[in-house]
GROMACS .gro file of C-alpha atoms in nm:
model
   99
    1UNK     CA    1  -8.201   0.795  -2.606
    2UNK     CA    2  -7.899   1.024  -2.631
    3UNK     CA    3  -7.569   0.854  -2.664
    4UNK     CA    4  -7.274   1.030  -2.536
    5UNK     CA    5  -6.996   0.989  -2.806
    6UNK     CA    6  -6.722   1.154  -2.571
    7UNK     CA    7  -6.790   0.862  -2.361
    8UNK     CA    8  -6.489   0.598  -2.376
    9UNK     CA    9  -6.613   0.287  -2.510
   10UNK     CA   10  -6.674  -0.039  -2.282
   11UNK     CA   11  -6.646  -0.383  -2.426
   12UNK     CA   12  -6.986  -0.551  -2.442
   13UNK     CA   13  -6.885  -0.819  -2.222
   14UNK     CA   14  -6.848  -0.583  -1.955
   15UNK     CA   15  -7.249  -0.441  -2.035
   16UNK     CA   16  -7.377  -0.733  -1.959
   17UNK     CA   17  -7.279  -0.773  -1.593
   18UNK     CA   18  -7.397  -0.430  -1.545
   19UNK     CA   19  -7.696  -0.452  -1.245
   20UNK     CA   20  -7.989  -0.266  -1.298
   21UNK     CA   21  -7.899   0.023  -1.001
   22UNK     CA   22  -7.579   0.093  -1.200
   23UNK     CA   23  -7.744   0.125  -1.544
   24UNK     CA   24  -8.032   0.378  -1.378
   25UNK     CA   25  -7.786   0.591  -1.191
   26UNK     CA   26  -7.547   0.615  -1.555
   27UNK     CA   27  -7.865   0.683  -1.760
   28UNK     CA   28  -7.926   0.960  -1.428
   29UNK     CA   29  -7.564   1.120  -1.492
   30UNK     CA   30  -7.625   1.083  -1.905
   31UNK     CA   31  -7.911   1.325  -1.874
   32UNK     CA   32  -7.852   1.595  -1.685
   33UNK     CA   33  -8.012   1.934  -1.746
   34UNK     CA   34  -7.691   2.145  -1.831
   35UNK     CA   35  -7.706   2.242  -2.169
   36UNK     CA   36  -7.412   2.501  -2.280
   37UNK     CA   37  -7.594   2.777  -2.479
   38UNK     CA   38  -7.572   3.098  -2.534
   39UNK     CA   39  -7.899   3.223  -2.495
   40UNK     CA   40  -7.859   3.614  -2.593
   41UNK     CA   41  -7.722   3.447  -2.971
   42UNK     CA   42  -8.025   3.192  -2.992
   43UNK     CA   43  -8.221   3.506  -2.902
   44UNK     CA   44  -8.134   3.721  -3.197
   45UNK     CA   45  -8.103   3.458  -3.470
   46UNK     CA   46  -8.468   3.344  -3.368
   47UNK     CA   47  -8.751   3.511  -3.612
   48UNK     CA   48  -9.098   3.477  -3.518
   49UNK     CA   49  -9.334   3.390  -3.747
   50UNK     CA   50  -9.511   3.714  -3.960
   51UNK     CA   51  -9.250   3.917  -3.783
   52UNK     CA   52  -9.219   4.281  -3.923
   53UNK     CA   53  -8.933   4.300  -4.158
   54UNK     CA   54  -9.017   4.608  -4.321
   55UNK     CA   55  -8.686   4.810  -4.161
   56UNK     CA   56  -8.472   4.562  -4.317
   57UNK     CA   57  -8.301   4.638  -4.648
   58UNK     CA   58  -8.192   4.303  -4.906
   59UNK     CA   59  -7.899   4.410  -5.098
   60UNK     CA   60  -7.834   4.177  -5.426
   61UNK     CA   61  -7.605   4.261  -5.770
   62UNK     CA   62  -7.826   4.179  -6.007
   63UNK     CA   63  -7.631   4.121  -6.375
   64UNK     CA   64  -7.799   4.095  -6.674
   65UNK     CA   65  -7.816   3.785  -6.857
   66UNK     CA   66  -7.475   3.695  -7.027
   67UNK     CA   67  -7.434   3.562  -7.440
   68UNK     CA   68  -7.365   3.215  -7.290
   69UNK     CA   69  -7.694   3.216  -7.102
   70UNK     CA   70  -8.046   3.205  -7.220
   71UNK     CA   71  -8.416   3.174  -6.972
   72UNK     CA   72  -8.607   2.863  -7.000
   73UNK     CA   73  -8.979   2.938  -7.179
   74UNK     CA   74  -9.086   2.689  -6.887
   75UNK     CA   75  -8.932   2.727  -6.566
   76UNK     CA   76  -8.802   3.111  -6.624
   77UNK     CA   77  -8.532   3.062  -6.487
   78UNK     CA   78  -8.174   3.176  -6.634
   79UNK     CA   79  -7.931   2.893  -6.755
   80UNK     CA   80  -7.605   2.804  -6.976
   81UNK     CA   81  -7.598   2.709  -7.313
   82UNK     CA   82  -7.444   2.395  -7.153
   83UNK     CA   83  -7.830   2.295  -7.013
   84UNK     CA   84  -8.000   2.382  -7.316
   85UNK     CA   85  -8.259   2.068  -7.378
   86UNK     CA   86  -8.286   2.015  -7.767
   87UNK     CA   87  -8.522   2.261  -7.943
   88UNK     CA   88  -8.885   2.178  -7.893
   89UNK     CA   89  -9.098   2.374  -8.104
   90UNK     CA   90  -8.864   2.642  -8.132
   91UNK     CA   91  -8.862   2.719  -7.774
   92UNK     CA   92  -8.559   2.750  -7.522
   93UNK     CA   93  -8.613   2.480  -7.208
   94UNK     CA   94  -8.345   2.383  -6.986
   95UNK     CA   95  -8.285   2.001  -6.952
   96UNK     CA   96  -8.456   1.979  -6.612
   97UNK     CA   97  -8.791   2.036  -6.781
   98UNK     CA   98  -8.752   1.871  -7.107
   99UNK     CA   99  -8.687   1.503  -6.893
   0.00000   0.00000   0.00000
């Protein structure tokens, strides 16, 4: 049930003397059907499923790896010398796959 948090509180005493009519007609008011959205922005932010993206264009600055950083042999993935797991064989792995 949704709980209207705008609501001013009551005490709990006063809940309990509350008939049955009066609790039906609040729970009435509590849901009523007007919902403020703007439909034209849920519209456009809403992707479907295997939509066709091919006219869009992803635009990212790739650097290349820095003398602080080296890529784990496990995960592949580009770290700092700070997460550098001790040396296993020889091989670079980040401390998230040497635990």
């Amino acid at each position: 049930m949704a709980t209207d948090y705008d609501a001013p509180r009551r005490d709990s005493e006063e809940s309990g003397n509350d008939s049955l009519e009066e609790l039906k007609a609040r729970r009435a008011e509590a849901q009523s059907g007007n919902v403020d959205v703007d439909e034209v922005e849920v519209a456009e932010n809403f992707e479907l499923p295997g939509a066709d993206l091919a006219d869009e264009e992803l635009t990212v600055k790739v650097l290349p790896m820095q003398n602080d950083e080296f890529r784990c042999s496990s995960c592949f993935l580009v770290h700092h010398r700070s997460q550098l797991a001790p040396n296993k064989k020889g091989k670079l792995i980040c401390r998230d796959c040497a635990a």
